Coordinates of C-alpha atoms and ligand atoms in Angstrom, one line a residue:
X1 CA 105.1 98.5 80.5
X2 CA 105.4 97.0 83.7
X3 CA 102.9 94.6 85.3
X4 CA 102.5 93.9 88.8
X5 CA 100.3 91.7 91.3
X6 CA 98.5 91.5 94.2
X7 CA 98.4 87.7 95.0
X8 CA 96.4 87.0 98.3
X9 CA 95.4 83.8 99.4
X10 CA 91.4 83.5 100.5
X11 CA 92.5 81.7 103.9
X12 CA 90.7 84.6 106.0
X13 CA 89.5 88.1 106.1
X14 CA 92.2 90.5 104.5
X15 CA 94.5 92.1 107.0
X16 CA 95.8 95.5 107.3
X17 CA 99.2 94.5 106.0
X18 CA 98.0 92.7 103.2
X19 CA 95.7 95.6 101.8
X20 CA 98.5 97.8 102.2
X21 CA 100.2 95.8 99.9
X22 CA 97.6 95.7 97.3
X23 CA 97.5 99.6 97.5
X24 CA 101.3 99.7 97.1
X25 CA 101.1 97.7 93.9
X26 CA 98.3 99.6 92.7
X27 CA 99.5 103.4 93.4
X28 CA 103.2 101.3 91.8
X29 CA 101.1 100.4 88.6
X30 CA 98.5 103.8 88.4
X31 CA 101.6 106.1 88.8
X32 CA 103.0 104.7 85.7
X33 CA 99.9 105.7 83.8
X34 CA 97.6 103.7 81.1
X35 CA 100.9 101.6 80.1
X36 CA 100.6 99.2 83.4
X37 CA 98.8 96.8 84.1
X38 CA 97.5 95.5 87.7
X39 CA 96.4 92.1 88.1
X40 CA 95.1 89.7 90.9
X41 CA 95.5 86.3 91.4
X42 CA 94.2 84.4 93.9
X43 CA 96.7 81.8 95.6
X44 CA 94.1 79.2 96.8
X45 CA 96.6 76.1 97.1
X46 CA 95.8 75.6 100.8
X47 CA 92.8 73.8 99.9
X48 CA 91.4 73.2 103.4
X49 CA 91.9 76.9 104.6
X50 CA 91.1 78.8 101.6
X51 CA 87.4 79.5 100.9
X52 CA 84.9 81.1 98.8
X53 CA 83.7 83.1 101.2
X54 CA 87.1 84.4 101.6
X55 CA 87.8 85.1 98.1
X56 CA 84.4 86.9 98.3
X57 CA 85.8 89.6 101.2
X58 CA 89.1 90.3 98.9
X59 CA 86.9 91.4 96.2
X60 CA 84.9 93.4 98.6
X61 CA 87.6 95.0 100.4
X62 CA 89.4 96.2 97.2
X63 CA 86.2 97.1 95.7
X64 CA 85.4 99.1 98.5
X65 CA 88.9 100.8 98.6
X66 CA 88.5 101.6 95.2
X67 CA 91.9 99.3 94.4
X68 CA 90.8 98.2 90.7
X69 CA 92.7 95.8 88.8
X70 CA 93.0 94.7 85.3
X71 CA 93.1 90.9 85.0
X72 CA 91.9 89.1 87.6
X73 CA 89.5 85.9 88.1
X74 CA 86.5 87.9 87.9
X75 CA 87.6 90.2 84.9
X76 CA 89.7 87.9 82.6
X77 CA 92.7 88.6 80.7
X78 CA 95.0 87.2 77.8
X79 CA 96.8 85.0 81.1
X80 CA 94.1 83.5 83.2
X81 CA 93.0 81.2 84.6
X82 CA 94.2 83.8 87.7
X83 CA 92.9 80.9 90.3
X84 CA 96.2 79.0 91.0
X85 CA 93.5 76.2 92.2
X86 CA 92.7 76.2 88.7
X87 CA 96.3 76.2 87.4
X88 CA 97.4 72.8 88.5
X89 CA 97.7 71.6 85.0
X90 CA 100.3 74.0 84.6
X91 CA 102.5 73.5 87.6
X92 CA 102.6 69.6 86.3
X93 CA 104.4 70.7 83.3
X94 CA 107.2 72.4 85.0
X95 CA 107.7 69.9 88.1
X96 CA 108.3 67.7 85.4
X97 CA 110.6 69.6 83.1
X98 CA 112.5 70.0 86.8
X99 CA 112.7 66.2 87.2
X100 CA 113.4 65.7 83.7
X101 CA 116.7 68.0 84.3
X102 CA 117.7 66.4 87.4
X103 CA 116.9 69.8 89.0
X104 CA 113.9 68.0 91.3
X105 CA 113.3 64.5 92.7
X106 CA 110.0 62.6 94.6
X107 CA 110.9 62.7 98.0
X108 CA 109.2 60.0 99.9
X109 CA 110.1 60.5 103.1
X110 CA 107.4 59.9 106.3
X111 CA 107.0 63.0 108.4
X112 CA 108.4 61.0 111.4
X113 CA 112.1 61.0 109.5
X114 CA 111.6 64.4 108.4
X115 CA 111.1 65.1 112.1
X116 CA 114.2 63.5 113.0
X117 CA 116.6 64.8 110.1
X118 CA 115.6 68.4 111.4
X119 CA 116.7 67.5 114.5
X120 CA 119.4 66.0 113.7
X121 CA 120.5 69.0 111.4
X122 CA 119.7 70.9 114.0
X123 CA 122.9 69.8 115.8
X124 CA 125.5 70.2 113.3
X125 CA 124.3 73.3 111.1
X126 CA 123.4 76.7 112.0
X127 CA 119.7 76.0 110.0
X128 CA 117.8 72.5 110.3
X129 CA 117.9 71.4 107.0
X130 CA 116.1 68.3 104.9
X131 CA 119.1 66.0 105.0
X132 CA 118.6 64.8 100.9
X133 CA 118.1 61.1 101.6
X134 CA 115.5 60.6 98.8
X135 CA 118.1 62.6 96.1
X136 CA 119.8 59.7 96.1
X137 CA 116.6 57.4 94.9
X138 CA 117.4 56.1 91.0
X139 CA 114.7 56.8 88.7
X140 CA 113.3 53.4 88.9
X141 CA 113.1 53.2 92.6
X142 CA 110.7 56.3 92.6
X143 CA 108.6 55.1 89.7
X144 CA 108.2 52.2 92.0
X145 CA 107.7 53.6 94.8
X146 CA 105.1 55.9 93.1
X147 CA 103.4 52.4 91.6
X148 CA 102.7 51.4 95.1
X149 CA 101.2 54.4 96.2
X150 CA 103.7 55.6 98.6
X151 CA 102.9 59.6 99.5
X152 CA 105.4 61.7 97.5
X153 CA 106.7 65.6 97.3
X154 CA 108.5 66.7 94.8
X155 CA 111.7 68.8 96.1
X156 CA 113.9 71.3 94.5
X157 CA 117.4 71.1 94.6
X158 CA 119.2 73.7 96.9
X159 CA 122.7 72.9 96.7
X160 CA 124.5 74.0 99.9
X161 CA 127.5 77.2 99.5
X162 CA 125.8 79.4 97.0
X163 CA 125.0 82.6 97.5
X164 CA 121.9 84.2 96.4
X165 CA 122.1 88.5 95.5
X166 CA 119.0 90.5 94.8
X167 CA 118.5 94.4 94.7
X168 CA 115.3 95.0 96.3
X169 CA 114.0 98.2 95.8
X170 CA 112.6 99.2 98.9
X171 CA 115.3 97.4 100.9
X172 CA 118.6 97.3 98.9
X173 CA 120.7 94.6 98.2
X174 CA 120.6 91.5 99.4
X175 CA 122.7 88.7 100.0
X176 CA 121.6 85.2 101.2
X177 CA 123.8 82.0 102.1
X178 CA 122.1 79.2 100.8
X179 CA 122.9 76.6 103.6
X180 CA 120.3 79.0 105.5
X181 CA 117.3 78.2 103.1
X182 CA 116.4 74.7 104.4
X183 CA 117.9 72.4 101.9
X184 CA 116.3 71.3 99.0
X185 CA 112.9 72.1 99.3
X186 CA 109.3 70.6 98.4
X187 CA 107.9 72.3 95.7
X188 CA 104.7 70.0 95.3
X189 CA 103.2 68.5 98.5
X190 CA 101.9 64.9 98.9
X191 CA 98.0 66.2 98.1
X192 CA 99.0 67.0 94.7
X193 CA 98.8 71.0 95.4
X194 CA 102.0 73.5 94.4
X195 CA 103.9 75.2 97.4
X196 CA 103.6 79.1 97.2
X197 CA 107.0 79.2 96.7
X198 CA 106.9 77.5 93.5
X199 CA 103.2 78.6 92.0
X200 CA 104.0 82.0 92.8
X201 CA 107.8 81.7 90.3
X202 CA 105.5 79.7 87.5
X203 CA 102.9 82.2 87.9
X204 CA 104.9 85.7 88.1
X205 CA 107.0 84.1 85.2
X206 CA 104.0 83.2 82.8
X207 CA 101.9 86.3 83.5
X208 CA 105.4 88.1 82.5
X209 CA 104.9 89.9 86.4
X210 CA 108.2 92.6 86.3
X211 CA 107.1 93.5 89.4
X212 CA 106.9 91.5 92.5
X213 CA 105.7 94.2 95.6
X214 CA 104.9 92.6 98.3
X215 CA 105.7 92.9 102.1
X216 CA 108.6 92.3 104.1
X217 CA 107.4 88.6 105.7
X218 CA 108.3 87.1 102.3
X219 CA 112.0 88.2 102.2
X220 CA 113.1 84.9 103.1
X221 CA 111.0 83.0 100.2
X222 CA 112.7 85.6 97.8
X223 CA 116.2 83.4 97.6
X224 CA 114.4 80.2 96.7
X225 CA 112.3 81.7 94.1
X226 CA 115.2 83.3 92.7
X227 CA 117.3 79.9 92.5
X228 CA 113.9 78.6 90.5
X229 CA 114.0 81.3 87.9
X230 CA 117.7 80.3 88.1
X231 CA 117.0 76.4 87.5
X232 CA 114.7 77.6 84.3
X233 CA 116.5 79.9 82.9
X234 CA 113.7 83.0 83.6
X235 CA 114.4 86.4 83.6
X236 CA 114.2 87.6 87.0
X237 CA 111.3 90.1 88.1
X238 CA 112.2 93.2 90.7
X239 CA 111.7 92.9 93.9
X240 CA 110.2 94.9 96.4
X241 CA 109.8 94.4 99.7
X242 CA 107.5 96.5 102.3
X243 CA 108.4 96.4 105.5
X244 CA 106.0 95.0 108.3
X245 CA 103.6 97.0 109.9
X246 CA 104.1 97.1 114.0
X247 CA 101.7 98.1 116.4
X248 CA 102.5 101.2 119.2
X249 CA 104.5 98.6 121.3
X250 CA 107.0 97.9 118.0
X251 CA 106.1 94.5 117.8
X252 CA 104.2 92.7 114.9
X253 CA 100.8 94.3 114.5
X254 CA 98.4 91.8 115.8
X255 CA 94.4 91.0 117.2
X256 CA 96.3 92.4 120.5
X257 CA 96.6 95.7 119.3
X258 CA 93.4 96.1 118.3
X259 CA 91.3 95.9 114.8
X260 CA 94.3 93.8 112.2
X261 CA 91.5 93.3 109.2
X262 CA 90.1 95.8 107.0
X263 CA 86.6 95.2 107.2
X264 CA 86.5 95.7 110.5
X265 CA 87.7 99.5 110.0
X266 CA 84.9 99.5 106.9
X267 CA 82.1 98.1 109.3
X268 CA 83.0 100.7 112.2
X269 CA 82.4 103.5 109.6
X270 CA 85.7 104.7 108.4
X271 CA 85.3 106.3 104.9
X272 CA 87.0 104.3 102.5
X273 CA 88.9 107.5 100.9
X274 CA 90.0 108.3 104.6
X275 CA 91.5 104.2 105.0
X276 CA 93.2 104.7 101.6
X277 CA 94.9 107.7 102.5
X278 CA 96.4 106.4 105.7
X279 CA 97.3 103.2 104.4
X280 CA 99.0 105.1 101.9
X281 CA 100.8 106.8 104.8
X282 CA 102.3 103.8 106.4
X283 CA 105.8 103.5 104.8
X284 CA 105.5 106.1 101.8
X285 CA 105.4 110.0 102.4
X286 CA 104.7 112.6 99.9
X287 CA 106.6 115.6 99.4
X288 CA 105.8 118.2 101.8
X289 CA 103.4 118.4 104.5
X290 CA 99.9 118.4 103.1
X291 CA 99.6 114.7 104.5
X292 CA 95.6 114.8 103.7
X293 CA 95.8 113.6 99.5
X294 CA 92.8 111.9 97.7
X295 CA 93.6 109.0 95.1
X296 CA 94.7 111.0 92.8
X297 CA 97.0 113.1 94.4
X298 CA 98.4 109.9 96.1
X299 CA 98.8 108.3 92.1
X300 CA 100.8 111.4 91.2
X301 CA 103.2 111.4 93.7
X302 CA 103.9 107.9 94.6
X303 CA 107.1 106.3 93.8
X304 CA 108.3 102.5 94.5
X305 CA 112.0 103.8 95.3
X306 CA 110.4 106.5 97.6
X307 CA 108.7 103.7 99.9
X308 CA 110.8 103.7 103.4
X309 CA 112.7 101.0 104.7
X310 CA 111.6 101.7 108.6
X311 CA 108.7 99.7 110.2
X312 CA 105.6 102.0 109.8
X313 CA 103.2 102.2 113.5
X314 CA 99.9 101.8 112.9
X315 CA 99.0 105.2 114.8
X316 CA 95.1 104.6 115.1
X317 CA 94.6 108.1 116.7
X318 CA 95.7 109.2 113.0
X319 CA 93.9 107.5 111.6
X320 CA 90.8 108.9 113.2
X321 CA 92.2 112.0 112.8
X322 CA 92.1 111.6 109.3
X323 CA 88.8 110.2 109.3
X324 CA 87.0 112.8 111.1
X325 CA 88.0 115.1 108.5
X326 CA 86.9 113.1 105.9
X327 CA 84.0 112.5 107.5
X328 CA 83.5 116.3 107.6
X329 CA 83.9 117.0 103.8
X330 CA 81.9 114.4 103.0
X331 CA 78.3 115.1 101.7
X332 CA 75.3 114.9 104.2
X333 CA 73.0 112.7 102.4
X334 CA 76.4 110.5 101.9
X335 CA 77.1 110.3 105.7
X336 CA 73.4 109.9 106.2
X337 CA 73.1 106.5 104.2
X338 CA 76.3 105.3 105.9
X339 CA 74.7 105.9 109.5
X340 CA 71.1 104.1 108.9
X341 CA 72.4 100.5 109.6
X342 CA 73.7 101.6 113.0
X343 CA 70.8 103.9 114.1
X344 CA 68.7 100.4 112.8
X345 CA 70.8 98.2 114.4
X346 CA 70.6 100.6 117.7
X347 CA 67.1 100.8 117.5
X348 CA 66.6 104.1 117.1
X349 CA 64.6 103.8 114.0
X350 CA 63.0 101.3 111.8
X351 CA 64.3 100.3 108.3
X352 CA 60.8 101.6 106.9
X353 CA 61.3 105.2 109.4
X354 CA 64.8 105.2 107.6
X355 CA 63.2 105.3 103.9
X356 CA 60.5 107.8 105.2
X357 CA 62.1 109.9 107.3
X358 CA 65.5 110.4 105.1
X359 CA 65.1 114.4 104.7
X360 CA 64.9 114.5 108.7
X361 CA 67.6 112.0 109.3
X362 CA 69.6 114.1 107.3
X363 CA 69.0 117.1 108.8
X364 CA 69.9 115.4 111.8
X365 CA 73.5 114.0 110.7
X366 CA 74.3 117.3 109.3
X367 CA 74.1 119.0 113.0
X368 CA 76.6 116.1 114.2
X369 CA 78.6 115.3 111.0
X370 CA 81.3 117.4 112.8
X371 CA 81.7 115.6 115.8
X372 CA 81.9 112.3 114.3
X373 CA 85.0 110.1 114.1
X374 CA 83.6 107.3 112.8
X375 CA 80.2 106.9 111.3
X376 CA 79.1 104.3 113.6
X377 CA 79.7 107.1 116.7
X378 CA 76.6 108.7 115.4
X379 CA 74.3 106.7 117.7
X380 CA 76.0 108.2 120.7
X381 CA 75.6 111.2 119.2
X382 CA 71.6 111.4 118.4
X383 CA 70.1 109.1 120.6
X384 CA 68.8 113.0 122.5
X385 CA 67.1 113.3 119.0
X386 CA 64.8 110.2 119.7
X387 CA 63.5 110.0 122.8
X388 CA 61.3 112.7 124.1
X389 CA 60.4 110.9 127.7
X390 CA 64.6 111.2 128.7
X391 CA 66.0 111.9 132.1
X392 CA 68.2 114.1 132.7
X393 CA 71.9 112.5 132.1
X394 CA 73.3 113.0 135.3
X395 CA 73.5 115.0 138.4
X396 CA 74.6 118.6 136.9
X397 CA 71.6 118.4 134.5
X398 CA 69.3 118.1 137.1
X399 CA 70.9 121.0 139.4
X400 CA 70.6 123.4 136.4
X401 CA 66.6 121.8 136.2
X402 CA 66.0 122.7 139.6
X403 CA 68.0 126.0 139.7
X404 CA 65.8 129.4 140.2
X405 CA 63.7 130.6 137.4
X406 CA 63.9 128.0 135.5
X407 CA 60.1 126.8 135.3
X408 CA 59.4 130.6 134.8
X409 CA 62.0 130.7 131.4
X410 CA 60.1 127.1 130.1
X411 CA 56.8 128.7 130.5
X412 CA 57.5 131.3 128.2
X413 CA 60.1 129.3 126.3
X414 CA 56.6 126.7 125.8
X415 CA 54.4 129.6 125.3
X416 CA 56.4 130.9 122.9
X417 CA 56.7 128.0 120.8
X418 CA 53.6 127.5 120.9
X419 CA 52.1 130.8 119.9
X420 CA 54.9 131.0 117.3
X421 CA 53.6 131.1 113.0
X422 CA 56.5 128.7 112.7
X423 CA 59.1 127.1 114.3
X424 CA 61.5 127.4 111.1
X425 CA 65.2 129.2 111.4
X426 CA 63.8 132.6 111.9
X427 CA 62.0 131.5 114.8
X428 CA 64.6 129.6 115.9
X429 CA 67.2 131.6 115.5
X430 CA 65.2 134.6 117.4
X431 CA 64.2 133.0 120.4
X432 CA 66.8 133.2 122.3
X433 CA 67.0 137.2 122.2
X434 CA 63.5 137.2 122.6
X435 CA 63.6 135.2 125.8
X436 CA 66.5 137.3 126.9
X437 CA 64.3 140.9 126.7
X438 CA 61.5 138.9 128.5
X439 CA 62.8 137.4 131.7
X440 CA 66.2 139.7 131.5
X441 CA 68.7 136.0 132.0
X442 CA 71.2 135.7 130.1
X443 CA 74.1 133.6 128.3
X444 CA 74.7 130.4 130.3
X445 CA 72.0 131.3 132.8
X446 CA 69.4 131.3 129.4
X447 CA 71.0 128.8 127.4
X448 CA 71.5 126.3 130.1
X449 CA 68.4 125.4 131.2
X450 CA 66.9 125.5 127.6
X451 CA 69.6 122.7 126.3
X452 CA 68.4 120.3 129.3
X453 CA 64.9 120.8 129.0
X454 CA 65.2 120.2 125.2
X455 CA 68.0 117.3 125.4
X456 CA 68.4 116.2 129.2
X457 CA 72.3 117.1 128.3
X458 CA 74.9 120.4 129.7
X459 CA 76.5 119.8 126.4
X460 CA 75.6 118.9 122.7
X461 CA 75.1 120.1 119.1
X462 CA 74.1 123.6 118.3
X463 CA 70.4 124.7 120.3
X464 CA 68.7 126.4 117.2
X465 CA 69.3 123.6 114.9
X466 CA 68.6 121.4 117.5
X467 CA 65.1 123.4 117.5
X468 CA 65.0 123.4 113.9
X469 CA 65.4 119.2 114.0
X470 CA 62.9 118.3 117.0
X471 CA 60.2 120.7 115.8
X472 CA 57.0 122.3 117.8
X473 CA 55.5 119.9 118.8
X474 CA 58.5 117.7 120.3
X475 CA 59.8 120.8 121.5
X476 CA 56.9 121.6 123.6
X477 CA 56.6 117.4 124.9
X478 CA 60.0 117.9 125.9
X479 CA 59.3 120.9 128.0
X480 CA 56.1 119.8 129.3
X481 CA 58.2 116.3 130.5
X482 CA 60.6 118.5 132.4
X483 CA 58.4 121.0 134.0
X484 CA 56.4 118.0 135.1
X485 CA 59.0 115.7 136.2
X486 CA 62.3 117.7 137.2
X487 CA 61.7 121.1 137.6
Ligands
LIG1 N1 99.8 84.4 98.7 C1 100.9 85.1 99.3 C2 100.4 85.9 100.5 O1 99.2 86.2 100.6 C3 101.5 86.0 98.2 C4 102.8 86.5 98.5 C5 103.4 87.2 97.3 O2 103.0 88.3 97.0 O3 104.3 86.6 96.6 O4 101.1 86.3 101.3

């Protein structure tokens, strides 16, 4: 029964890296079946960054992913509160059972000596260290110094020449010199509020986490938390560490490289099943080559020991790749729904055209679902289905407008529609061979002229469901706008 976390702090949208690590934790705790339990606690110590609003996105952005979890702030569970803002209580208990075994002192020094110790440190050791002046503070002196209201922060012990060995499962073992680690280290600060460092030990320790996945940025905290397990005598959890996502240019995947948060990818209309897959992708490989794998399939296959140690690129072309294709499977009426906040936001229809016109609009996407990338490239890709008064888009269109026989082939092309019963798919799908008996032009010379006059564009979507979408009457204002204005 293993129980792991995702523990993000609400300081700012959720990155890419972060997500990933809540997807590896949850494919780690779905792959073990019902016995596992997935739980999210929100590290919200950083009291002037972290936010509501914030808090509000995670939920969002996991939501949206379709990353459940078990316990969690919003869910409950036999260990909450899952707030560590709400948890201070807690952390009191075991600064002081710390203090009480000599194992952490109040440290009272001003940031200007700090300043200067690291300096100092600097100089002599490999790391700049906090020298340990307040350690030697009796008991008394720091009760009295605490009376007057000096600021204080509680440090942890370090003790120089140990070394610290983990096996981390993604990354092997592990072997740290503790001289490197800073010296002995503040585990509450002066407002009062835990370090991460120590909230996250209490935490992982008293929600009995055996599984502490998280990504590579936080192999250097791992040492210190293990010497506080150490200090109380904890059993200590497993590690594993993902490595760091880099960008195309192998460094740190940053605003530089483009989109770095997920709900940027969500608002420019990947699908949430084509995010998951790929994020899946980025350190962890299934067996063989069917890379494409829904949720599921992902569940099945996944393995903690199988994720790689290399530095995954975040290859956005992929990722497109892989979005189209969802994008492609995906139901019409699905796509549809996605597409009417950009087409709104374009102004290419109305919020009350969108409720009213939702059978055309989805006629519509189906003819470029195809094409699409992302959702949000649908307005590119239909603004010929809105405005019948266009011009043509550039020079070509209007050479194949003024090219011979052209008004002759829209007259009939017009009268045609016109005189037709209906313009449904057998109509539409007849015209062109009629037109072809008629005049005697044929292939490009027929088609050519026809997809300008009916979308002021050489190249687009399929003609007869183009026909099918515009109907008669648009069909024939389109025509008529040509003959009189190009042709
Ligand atoms: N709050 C930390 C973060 O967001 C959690 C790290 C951990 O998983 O221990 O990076």
């Amino acid at each position: 029964m293993a129980r792991a976390r995702f523990a993000p702090s609400p300081t700012g949208p959720i990155h890419i890296g972060n997500i990933r690590t809540a997807l590896f934790n949850y494919l780690f705790v779905k792959s073990g079946g019902n016995y596992n339990t997935m739980i999210l606690r929100i590290e919200d110590t950083d009291l002037q960054r972290s936010s509501a609003d914030y808090e509000g996105l995670i939920y969002e952005e996991l939501s949206w992913l379709g990353i459940e979890w078990d316990e969690g702030p919003n869910r409950g569970g036999d260990y909450k509160p899952y707030r560590q803002s709400e948890r201070l209580d807690i952390y009191n208990k075991y600064y002081n059972r710390l203090i009480e075994e000599g194992k952490a002192y109040y440290c009272f020094c001003t940031p200007e000596e700090l300043e200067r110790d690291k300096k100092q440190t600097a100089c002599q050791a490999s790391s700049p260290r906090y020298s340990g002046r307040c350690r030697a503070l009796t008991d008394a002196q720091a009760q009295e110094y605490l009376k007057e209201g000096r600021p204080a922060t509680i440090r942890f012990k370090i003790d120089p020449g140990r070394t610290v060995v983990f096996d981390d499962v993604v990354k092997g073992r592990i072997e740290i010199d503790s001289d490197t680690l800073g010296g002995d280290m503040v585990i509450r600060k002066s407002d009062g509020m835990p370090t991460y460092n120590f909230s996250a030990v209490i935490d992982d320790h008293l929600m009995e986490i055996t599984h502490v996945i998280r990504g590579e940025d936080h192999l250097s905290n791992t040492p210190k938390q293990i010497l506080l397990y150490d200090a109380f005598k904890w059993e200590i959890p497993a590690f594993a560490h993902a490595p760091l996502i880099l960008g195309p240019d192998r460094t740190k995947l940053s605003k530089r490289h483009g989109n770095t948060y997920i709900g940027q990818y969500r608002q420019e209309g990947y699908l949430a099943e084509a995010m998951l897959n790929y994020l899946a992708l980025l350190s962890w490989a299934p067996e063989g080559e069917r890379e494409l794998l829904n949720k599921e399939e992902i569940i099945e296959q996944f393995k903690l020991e199988k994720v790689t140690r290399a530095n995954p690129v975040f290859d956005i072309d992929k990722l497109n790749w892989i979005n189209a294709h969802y994008i492609k499977e995906a139901e019409t009426a699905r796509i549809t729904e996605l597409a009417v906040p950009y087409l709104i936001k374009k102004g290419l229809i109305s919020r009350q055209e969108a409720e009213e016109k939702r059978e055309w609009l989805e006629l519509m996407t189906a003819i470029v679902q195809d094409s699409l990338v992302r959702v949000s490239d649908i307005t590119d890709r239909v603004s010929i289905f809105f405005n019948d008064q266009f011009t043509p888009e550039n020079e070509e269109a209007l050479q194949v407008l003024k090219g011979e026989g052209t008004a002759g082939l829209l007259e009939k092309l017009k009268s045609a529609i016109e005189k037709a019963k209906q313009v449904d798919l057998e109509f539409c799908s007849g015209i062109f061979k009629a037109l072809q008996k008629e005049t005697g032009i044929k292939g490009k010379q027929l088609y050519m002229p026809i997809r300008v006059a009916v979308t002021g564009q050489c190249h687009g979507p399929d003609l007869v469901k183009t026909f099918l979408l515009l109907g008669r009457e648009r069909l024939i204002n389109r025509i008529e706008h040509v003959l009189n204005n190009y042709v």
